[in-house]
PDB file of C-alpha atoms in Angstrom:
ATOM      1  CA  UNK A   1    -164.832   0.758  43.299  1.00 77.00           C
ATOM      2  CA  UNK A   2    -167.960  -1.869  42.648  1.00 85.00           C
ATOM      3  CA  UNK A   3    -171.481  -0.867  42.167  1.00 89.00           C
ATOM      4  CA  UNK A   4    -171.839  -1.722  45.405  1.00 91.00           C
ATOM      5  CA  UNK A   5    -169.412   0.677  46.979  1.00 89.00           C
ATOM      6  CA  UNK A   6    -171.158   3.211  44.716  1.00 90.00           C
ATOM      7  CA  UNK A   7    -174.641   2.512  45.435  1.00 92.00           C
ATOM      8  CA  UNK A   8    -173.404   2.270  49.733  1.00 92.00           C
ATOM      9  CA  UNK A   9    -171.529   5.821  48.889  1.00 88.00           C
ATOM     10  CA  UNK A  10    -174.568   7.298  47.256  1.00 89.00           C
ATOM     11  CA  UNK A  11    -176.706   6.392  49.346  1.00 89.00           C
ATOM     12  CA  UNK A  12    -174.645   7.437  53.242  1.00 89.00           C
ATOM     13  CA  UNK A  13    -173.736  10.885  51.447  1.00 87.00           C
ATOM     14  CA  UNK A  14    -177.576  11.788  51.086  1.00 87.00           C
ATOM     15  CA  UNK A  15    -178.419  10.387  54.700  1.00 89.00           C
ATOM     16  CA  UNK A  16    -180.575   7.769  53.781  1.00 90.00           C
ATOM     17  CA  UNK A  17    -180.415   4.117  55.636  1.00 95.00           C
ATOM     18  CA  UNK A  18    -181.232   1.045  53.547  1.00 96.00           C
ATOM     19  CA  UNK A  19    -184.512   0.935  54.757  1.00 96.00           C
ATOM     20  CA  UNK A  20    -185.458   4.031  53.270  1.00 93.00           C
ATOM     21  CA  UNK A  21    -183.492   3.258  50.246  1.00 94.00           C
ATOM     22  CA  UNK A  22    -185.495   0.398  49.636  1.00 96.00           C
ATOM     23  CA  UNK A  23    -188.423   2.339  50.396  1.00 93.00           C
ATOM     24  CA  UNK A  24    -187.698   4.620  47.490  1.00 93.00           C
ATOM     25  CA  UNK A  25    -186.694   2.086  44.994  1.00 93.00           C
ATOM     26  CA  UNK A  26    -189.362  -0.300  45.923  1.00 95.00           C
ATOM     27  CA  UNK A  27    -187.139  -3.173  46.303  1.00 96.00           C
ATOM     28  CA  UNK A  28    -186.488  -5.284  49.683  1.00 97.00           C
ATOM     29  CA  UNK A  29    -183.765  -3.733  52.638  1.00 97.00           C
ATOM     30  CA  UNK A  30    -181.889  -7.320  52.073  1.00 97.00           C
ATOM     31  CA  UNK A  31    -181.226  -6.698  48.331  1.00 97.00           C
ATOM     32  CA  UNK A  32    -179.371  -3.528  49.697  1.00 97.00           C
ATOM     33  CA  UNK A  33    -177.327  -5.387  51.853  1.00 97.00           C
ATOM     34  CA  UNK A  34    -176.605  -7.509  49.572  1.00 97.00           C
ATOM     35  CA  UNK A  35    -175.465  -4.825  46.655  1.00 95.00           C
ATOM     36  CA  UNK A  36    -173.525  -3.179  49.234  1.00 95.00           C
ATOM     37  CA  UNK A  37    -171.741  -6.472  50.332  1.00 95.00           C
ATOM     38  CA  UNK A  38    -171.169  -7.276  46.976  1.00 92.00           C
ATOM     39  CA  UNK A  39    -173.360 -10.171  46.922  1.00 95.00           C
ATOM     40  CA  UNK A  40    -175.564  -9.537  44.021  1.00 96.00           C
ATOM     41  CA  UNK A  41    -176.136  -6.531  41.616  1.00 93.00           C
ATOM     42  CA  UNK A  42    -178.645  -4.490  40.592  1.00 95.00           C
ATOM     43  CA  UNK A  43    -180.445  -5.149  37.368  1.00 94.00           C
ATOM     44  CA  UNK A  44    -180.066  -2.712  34.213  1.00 92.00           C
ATOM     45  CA  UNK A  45    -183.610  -0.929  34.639  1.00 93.00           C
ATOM     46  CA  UNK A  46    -182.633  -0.480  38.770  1.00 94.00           C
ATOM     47  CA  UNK A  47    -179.540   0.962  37.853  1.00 93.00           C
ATOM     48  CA  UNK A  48    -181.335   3.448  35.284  1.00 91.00           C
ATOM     49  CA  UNK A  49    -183.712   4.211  38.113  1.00 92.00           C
ATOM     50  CA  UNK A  50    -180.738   5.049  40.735  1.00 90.00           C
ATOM     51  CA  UNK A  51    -178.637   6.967  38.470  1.00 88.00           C
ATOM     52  CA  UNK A  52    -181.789   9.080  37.562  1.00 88.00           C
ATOM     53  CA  UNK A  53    -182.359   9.286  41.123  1.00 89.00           C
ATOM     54  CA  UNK A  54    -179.369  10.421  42.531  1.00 85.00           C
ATOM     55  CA  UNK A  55    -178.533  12.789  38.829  1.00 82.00           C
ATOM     56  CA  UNK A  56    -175.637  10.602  38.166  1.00 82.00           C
ATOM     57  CA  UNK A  57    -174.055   8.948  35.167  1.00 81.00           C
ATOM     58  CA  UNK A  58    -175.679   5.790  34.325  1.00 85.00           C
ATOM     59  CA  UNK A  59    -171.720   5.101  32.852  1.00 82.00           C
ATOM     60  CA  UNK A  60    -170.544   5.966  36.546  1.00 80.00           C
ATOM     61  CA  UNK A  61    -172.456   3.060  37.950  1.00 82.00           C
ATOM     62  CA  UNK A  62    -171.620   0.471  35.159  1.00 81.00           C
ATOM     63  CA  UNK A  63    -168.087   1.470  34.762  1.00 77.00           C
ATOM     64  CA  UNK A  64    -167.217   1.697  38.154  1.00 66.00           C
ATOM     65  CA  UNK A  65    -163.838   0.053  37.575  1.00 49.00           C
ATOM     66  CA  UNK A  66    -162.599   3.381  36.059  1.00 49.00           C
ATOM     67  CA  UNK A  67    -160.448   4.887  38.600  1.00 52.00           C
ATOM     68  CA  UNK A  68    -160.799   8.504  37.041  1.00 52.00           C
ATOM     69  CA  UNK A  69    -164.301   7.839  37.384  1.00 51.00           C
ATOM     70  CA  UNK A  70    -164.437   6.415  41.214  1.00 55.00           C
ATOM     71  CA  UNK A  71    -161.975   9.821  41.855  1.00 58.00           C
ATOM     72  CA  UNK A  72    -164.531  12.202  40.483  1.00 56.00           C
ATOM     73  CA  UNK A  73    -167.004  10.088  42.073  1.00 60.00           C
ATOM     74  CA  UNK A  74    -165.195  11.422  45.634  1.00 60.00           C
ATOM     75  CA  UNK A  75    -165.506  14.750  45.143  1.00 58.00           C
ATOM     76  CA  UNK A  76    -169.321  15.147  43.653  1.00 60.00           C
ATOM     77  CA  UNK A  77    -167.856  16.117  40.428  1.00 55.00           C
ATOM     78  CA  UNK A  78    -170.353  16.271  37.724  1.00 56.00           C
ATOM     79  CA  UNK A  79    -169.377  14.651  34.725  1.00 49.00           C
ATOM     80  CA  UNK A  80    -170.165  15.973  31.257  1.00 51.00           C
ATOM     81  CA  UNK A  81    -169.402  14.295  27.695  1.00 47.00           C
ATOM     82  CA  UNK A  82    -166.196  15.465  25.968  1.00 53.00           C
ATOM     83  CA  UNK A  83    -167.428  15.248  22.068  1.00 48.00           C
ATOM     84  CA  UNK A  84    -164.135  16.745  20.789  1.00 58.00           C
ATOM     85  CA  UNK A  85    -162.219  13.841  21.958  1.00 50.00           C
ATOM     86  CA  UNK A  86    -164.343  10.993  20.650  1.00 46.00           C
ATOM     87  CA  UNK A  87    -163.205   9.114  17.432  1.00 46.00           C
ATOM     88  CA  UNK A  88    -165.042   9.531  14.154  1.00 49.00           C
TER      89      UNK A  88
END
């Protein structure tokens, strides 16, 4: 899944249209499009402000390529850091 799929899936579950996800992030409709087509990305500080936005992972955006990730991503899990597991 690309940040664009992500951004497209985020944004259709909460019933907002490009426009007024522009709107909210201040940026132009096109530049949606174009994220969502794969075209171009969002920069670091955008993708801080969406993942703030939307009370997601900035990890789940960046490291969309994870399929456990994209899964979880399906189902509105929330994610929370496993410390036990993480090397010294």
């Amino acid at each position: 899944m690309t940040i664009g799929n992500i951004v497209n899936k985020l944004r259709t579950n909460t019933n907002m249209s490009q426009v007024k996800f522009a709107e909210v992030f201040g940026i132009s409709t096109q530049s949606v499009q174009n994220w969502e087509n794969n075209i171009s990305l969002p920069d670091l500080d955008m993708l801080n402000k969406i993942s703030k936005y939307f009370d997601i992972s900035l990890e789940l955006l960046v490291l969309s390529s994870d399929a456990c990730i994209s899964e979880d991503l399906k189902f509105n899990k929330k994610f929370q850091p496993n410390y036990e597991n993480m090397p010294a």
